[in-house]
XYZ file of C-alpha atoms in Angstrom:
175
model
C -30.034 21.071 52.844
C -28.495 22.598 49.610
C -27.562 19.855 46.958
C -26.648 21.168 43.435
C -28.168 17.750 41.637
C -31.597 17.501 40.744
C -33.885 15.138 42.981
C -33.618 11.504 41.719
C -35.070 8.464 43.503
C -31.405 6.542 43.205
C -29.540 9.259 44.245
C -28.776 10.476 47.931
C -26.504 13.130 48.607
C -24.338 12.178 51.631
C -22.214 15.337 52.999
C -18.778 14.653 54.519
C -15.600 16.930 54.925
C -12.733 15.745 53.085
C -10.289 16.955 55.870
C -12.086 14.649 58.500
C -12.059 10.996 58.235
C -14.780 10.589 61.211
C -16.960 12.669 59.056
C -16.279 10.655 55.936
C -16.743 7.371 57.776
C -20.162 8.714 59.404
C -21.115 9.975 55.308
C -20.333 6.632 53.735
C -22.269 4.536 56.122
C -24.756 2.176 53.833
C -23.306 3.528 50.587
C -23.199 1.577 47.217
C -20.625 3.901 45.505
C -18.817 6.846 45.620
C -18.697 9.378 43.100
C -15.070 11.592 44.149
C -15.534 15.099 42.675
C -13.971 17.233 45.698
C -10.921 19.121 45.224
C -9.293 22.584 46.039
C -7.781 24.202 42.964
C -5.405 26.883 44.202
C -4.622 27.170 47.709
C -0.945 25.766 48.187
C -1.441 24.006 51.349
C -5.372 23.230 51.401
C -4.897 21.760 47.942
C -2.536 19.234 49.535
C -5.148 18.756 52.789
C -7.825 18.415 50.647
C -6.965 16.553 47.427
C -3.885 14.172 49.508
C -4.694 13.543 52.672
C -8.361 13.962 51.855
C -7.985 10.996 49.404
C -6.136 9.107 52.001
C -9.032 10.074 54.273
C -11.822 8.851 51.493
C -9.658 5.549 50.908
C -9.930 4.770 54.677
C -13.419 5.840 55.101
C -14.771 3.548 52.081
C -12.494 0.634 53.545
C -14.185 1.010 56.817
C -17.599 1.027 55.459
C -16.904 -1.855 52.870
C -17.532 0.478 50.032
C -15.895 -0.738 46.706
C -17.488 1.115 43.906
C -15.587 4.311 43.266
C -15.829 6.534 40.282
C -12.759 9.423 40.854
C -12.882 12.561 38.987
C -9.569 13.839 37.959
C -8.234 16.625 35.680
C -6.483 16.611 32.560
C -4.068 19.001 34.693
C -2.293 16.023 35.702
C -0.584 15.192 32.637
C 0.631 18.604 32.043
C 5.035 19.227 32.350
C 4.091 22.028 34.275
C 1.453 21.084 36.668
C 1.348 23.570 39.603
C -0.307 22.596 42.878
C -3.503 21.522 41.699
C -2.133 19.144 39.227
C 0.399 17.780 41.441
C -2.027 17.045 44.305
C -4.538 15.660 41.998
C -1.812 13.598 40.492
C -1.174 12.159 43.728
C -4.727 11.840 44.857
C -5.007 9.620 41.680
C -2.341 7.413 42.836
C -4.134 6.664 46.149
C -7.263 6.263 44.622
C -7.088 4.820 41.658
C -6.194 1.297 43.085
C -8.213 -1.625 41.409
C -6.629 -4.097 44.179
C -8.882 -2.009 46.658
C -11.795 -0.640 44.841
C -13.646 -1.370 41.637
C -12.455 2.308 40.310
C -13.294 4.417 37.476
C -11.204 7.251 36.811
C -12.503 9.974 34.493
C -10.416 13.140 33.160
C -12.539 15.674 31.885
C -11.348 18.266 30.056
C -12.532 21.939 30.646
C -16.073 21.513 31.843
C -18.703 24.029 30.636
C -22.165 24.706 31.741
C -24.411 27.330 33.515
C -22.238 28.037 36.265
C -21.153 31.770 35.772
C -18.087 31.510 37.923
C -16.905 28.728 36.188
C -13.329 28.775 34.317
C -14.837 28.086 30.991
C -17.348 31.472 31.477
C -14.208 33.178 32.770
C -12.713 32.684 29.289
C -15.619 33.151 27.359
C -16.200 36.463 29.196
C -12.854 37.514 28.264
C -12.945 36.860 24.663
C -16.034 38.627 24.056
C -14.986 41.729 25.923
C -11.647 42.142 24.639
C -10.763 43.511 21.305
C -8.421 40.866 20.054
C -7.706 37.283 21.351
C -4.369 36.471 22.793
C -3.326 33.262 20.933
C -0.019 31.381 23.297
C 2.048 29.091 21.007
C 1.414 28.585 17.776
C -2.268 28.487 17.717
C -2.398 25.114 16.515
C -3.146 23.611 19.815
C -6.702 22.205 20.297
C -9.076 22.033 23.285
C -12.238 20.350 23.143
C -14.240 21.545 26.191
C -16.932 18.937 27.901
C -20.582 19.938 28.655
C -21.528 18.961 32.614
C -24.241 16.622 31.348
C -22.176 14.848 29.219
C -19.830 14.125 32.450
C -22.842 13.024 34.081
C -23.735 10.727 31.518
C -20.403 9.281 31.454
C -20.416 8.794 35.488
C -23.699 7.230 35.073
C -22.138 4.863 32.290
C -19.181 3.944 34.378
C -21.484 3.064 37.402
C -23.543 0.996 35.055
C -20.772 -1.059 33.056
C -18.701 -3.516 35.193
C -16.255 -3.229 32.164
C -15.069 0.309 32.885
C -13.609 -1.120 36.067
C -9.765 -0.353 36.323
C -9.977 1.816 33.563
C -9.073 5.493 32.835
C -10.729 7.423 30.566
C -10.340 10.958 29.242
C -13.300 13.186 28.587
C -13.230 15.612 25.711
C -9.441 16.809 25.892
């Protein structure tokens, strides 16, 4: 089966469908920790189904399987004044999952993530910057963005799993 992760003796990938609580309950049997990365970014109905209802399903499946450790990956878009469907549904998801009374949870909020995926937002932006004769700048041009490399996000996830001092905390990555 397909996995985007390189094999490692301490990593076992379990597949579940965020829209099906029975699928998640089955996938979470004999699990020590969940790294929650699932999201739908654009579709108004599906974003709510995956991001919000899916978070509720994940929470219930984790409780049923007595899984306490959760690394919740969210988005910087949850902090924007004008969030859109993705930012709104991820914010609701965070309210469901970042619950230190229920989970040993750490929430990580990466900025624009870049890596080798040619379909990513970062690569799309880079393509347009390289192909356009001018680069449009919105606002006064003073806004700064600090993208973060996929391997650095992975290291933050690993560190969060190893360090109990991260439990209950929310960390911005990049920004």
